[in-house]
mmCIF file of C-alpha atoms and ligand atoms in Angstrom:
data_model
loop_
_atom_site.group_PDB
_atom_site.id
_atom_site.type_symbol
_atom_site.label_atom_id
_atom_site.label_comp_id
_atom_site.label_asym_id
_atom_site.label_seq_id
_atom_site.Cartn_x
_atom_site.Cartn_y
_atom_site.Cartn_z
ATOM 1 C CA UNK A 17 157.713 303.646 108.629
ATOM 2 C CA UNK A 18 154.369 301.642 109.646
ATOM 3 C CA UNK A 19 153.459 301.336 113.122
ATOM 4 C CA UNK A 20 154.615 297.924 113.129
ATOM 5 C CA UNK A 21 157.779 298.545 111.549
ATOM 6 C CA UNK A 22 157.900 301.200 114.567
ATOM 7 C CA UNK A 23 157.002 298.541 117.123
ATOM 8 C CA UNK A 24 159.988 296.766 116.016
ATOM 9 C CA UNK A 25 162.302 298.960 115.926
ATOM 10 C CA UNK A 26 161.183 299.856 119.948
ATOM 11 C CA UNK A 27 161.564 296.241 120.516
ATOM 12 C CA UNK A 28 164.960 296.129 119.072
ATOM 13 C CA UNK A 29 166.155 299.158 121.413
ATOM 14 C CA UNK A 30 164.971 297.546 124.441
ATOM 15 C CA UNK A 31 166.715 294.117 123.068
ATOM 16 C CA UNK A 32 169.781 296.128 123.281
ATOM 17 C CA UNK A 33 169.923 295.956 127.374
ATOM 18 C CA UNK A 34 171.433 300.123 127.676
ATOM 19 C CA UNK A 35 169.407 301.347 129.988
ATOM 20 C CA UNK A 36 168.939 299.792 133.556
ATOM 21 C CA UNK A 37 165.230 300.807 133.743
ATOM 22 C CA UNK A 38 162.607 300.345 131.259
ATOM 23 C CA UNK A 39 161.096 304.030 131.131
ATOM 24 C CA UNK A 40 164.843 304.788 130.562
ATOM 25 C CA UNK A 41 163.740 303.639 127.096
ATOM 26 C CA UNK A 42 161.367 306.111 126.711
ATOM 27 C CA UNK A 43 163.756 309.155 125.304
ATOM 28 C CA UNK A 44 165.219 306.950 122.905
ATOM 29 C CA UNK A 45 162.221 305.220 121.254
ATOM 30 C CA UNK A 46 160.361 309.281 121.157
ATOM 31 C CA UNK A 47 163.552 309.882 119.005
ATOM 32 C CA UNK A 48 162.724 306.682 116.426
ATOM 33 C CA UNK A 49 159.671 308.474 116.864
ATOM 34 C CA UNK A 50 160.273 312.235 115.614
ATOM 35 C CA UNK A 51 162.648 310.708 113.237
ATOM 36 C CA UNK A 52 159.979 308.286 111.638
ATOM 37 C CA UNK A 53 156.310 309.808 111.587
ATOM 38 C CA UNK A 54 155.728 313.555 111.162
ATOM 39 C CA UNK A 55 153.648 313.602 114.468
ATOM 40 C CA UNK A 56 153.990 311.627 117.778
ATOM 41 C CA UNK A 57 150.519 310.709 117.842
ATOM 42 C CA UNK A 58 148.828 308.784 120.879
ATOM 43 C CA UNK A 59 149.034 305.654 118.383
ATOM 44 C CA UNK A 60 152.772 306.165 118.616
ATOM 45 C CA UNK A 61 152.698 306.728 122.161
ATOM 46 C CA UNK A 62 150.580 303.487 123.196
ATOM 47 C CA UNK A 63 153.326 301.548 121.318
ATOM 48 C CA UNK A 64 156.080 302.780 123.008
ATOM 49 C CA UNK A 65 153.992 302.370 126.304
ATOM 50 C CA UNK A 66 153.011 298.696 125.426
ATOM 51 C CA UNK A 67 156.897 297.782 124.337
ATOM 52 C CA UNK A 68 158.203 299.278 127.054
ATOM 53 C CA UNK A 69 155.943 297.982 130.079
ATOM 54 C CA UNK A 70 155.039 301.446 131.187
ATOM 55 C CA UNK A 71 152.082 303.850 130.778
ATOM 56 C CA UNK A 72 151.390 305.713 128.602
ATOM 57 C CA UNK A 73 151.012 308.561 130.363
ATOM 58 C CA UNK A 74 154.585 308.133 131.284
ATOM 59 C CA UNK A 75 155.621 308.635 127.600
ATOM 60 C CA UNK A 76 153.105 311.512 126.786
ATOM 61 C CA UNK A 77 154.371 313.690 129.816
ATOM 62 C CA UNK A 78 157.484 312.988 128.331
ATOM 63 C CA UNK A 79 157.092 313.587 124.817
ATOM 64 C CA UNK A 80 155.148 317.075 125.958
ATOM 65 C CA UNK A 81 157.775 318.103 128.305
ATOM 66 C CA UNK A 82 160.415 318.310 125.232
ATOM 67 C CA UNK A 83 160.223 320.616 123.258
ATOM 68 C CA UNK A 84 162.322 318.768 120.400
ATOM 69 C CA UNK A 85 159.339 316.122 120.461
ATOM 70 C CA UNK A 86 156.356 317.591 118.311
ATOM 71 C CA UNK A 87 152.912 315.785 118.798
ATOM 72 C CA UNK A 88 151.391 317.692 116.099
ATOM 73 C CA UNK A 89 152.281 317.212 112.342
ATOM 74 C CA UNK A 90 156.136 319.154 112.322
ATOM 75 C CA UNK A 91 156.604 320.941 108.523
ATOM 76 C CA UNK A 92 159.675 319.037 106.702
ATOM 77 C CA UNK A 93 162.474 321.852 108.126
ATOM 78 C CA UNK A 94 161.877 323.260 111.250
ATOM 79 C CA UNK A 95 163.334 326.332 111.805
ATOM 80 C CA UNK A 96 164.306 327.065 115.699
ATOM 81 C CA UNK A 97 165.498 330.801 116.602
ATOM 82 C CA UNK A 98 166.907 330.944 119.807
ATOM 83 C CA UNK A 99 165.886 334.289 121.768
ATOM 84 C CA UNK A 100 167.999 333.883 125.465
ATOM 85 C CA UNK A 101 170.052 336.214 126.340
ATOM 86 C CA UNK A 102 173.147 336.239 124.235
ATOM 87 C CA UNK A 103 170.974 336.082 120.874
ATOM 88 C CA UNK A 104 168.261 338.410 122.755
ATOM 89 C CA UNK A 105 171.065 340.795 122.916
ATOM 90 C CA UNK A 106 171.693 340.598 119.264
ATOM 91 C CA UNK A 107 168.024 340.776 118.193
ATOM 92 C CA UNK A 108 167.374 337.457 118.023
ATOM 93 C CA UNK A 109 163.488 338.203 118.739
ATOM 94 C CA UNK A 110 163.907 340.721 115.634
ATOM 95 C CA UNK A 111 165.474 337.431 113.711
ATOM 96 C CA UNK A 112 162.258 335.358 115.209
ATOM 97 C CA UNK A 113 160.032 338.466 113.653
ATOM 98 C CA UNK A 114 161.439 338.591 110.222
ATOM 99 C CA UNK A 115 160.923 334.423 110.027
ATOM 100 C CA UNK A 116 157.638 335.279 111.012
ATOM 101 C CA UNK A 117 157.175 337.866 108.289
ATOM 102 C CA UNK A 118 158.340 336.374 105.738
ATOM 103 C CA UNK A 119 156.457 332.846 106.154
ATOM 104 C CA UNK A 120 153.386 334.156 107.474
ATOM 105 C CA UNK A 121 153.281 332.132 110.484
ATOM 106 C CA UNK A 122 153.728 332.670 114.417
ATOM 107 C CA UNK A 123 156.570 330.552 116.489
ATOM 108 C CA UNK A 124 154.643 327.285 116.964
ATOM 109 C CA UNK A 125 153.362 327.227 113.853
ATOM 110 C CA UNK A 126 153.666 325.580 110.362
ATOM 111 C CA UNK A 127 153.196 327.081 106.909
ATOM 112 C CA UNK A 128 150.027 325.220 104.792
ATOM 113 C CA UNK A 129 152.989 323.730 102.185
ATOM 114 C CA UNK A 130 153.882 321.821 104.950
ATOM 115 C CA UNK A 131 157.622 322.915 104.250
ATOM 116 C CA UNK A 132 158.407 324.862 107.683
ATOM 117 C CA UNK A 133 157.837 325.026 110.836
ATOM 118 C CA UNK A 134 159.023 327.609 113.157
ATOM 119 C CA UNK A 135 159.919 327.529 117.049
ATOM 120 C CA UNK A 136 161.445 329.975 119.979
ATOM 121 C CA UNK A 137 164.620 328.143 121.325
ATOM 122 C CA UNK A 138 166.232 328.187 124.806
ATOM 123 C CA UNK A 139 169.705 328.290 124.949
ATOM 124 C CA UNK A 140 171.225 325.722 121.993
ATOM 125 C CA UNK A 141 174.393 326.431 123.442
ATOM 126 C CA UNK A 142 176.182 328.450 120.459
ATOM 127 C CA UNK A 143 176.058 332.026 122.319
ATOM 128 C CA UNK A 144 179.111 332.845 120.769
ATOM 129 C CA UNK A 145 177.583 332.755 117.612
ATOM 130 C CA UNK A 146 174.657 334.829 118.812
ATOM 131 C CA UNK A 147 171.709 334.427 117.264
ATOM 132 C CA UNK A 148 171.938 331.520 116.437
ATOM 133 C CA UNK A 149 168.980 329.492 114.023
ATOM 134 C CA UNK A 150 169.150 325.909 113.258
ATOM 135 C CA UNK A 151 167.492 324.434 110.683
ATOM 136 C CA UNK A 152 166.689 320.716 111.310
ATOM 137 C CA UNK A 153 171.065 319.889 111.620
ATOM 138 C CA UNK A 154 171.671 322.878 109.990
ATOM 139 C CA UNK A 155 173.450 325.883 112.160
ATOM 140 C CA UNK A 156 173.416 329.294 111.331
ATOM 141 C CA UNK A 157 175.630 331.707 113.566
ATOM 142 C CA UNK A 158 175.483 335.332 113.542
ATOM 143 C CA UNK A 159 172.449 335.616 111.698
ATOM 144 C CA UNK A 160 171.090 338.919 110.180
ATOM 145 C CA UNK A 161 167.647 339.953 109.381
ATOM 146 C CA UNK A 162 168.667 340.807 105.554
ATOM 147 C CA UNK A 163 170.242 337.019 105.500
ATOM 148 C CA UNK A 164 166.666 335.024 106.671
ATOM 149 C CA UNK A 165 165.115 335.305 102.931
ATOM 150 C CA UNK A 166 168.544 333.655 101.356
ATOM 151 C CA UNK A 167 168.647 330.548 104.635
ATOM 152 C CA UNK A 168 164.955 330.547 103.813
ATOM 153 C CA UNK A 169 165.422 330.245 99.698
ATOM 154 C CA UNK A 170 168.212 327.083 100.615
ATOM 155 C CA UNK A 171 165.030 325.018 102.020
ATOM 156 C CA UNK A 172 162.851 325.662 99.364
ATOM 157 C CA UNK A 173 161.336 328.900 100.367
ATOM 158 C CA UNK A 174 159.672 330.405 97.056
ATOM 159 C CA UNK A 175 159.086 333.697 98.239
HETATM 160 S S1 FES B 214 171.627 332.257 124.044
HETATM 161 FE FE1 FES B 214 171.245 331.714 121.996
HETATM 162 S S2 FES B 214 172.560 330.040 121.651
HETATM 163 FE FE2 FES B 214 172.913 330.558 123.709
#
């Protein structure tokens, strides 16, 4: 998608009247956002701004408070391993390490392929599947350490 493209797409939102506020348009056009560009650059960010009637400020505190929103170039499957206390208590954070391991990268980062990147999650809300790893859409529940290499190969992971 081009910036303009993008701009339109943040003008058709707005067109659609949801929201009673404008910076209630905000959340919704950072989504078009992280679904369109591989970073939410400050580019990105003064369009929403200028669309929307607010400043940008407004939309970078938001986009930085999220987590889900990534202002730096995101790899194409971005693995998230939650570590709170249900999957804490079933070694999540040894999960998190073998990720690590195995793609040579710290939570945060992404590999130099460009195919993953790999995040600490709060609470995704499937403790009873403790841990649980999502891969963009993708859930994985009751992960083990010997079954990261075989989620990994699924995405393209050559080993
Ligand atoms: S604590 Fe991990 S999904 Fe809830």
């Amino acid at each position: 998608m081009t910036l303009e493209e993008f701009r339109e797409e943040v003008r058709k939102l707005k067109r659609s009247n949801r929201y009673p506020a404008d910076r209630s348009y905000i959340l919704p056009a950072l989504w078009i956002a992280e679904k369109s560009f591989p970073a939410i650059t400050h580019d990105i960010m003064k369009v929403i701004a200028e669309e929307l009637g607010v400043r940008p400020v407004e939309v970078e505190e938001v986009a930085e408070f999220y987590a889900m929103f990534h202002t730096k170039p995101k790899g194409k499957y971005i693995i998230r391993v939650c570590t709170n206390l249900s999957c804490m208590l079933n070694k999540g954070e040894e999960l998190l390490a073998r990720f690590s391991d195995l793609l040579g990268i710290s939570p945060g980062e992404t590999t130099d392929d460009g195919l993953f990147t790999l995040e600490v999650s709060e609470c995704m809300g499937l403790c009873d599947g403790a841990p649980a790893v999502t891969v963009n859409e993708e859930r994985f529940l009751k992960v083990t350490p010997e079954q990261v290499p075989e989620i990994l190969k699924k995405f393209g992971w050559k080993g």
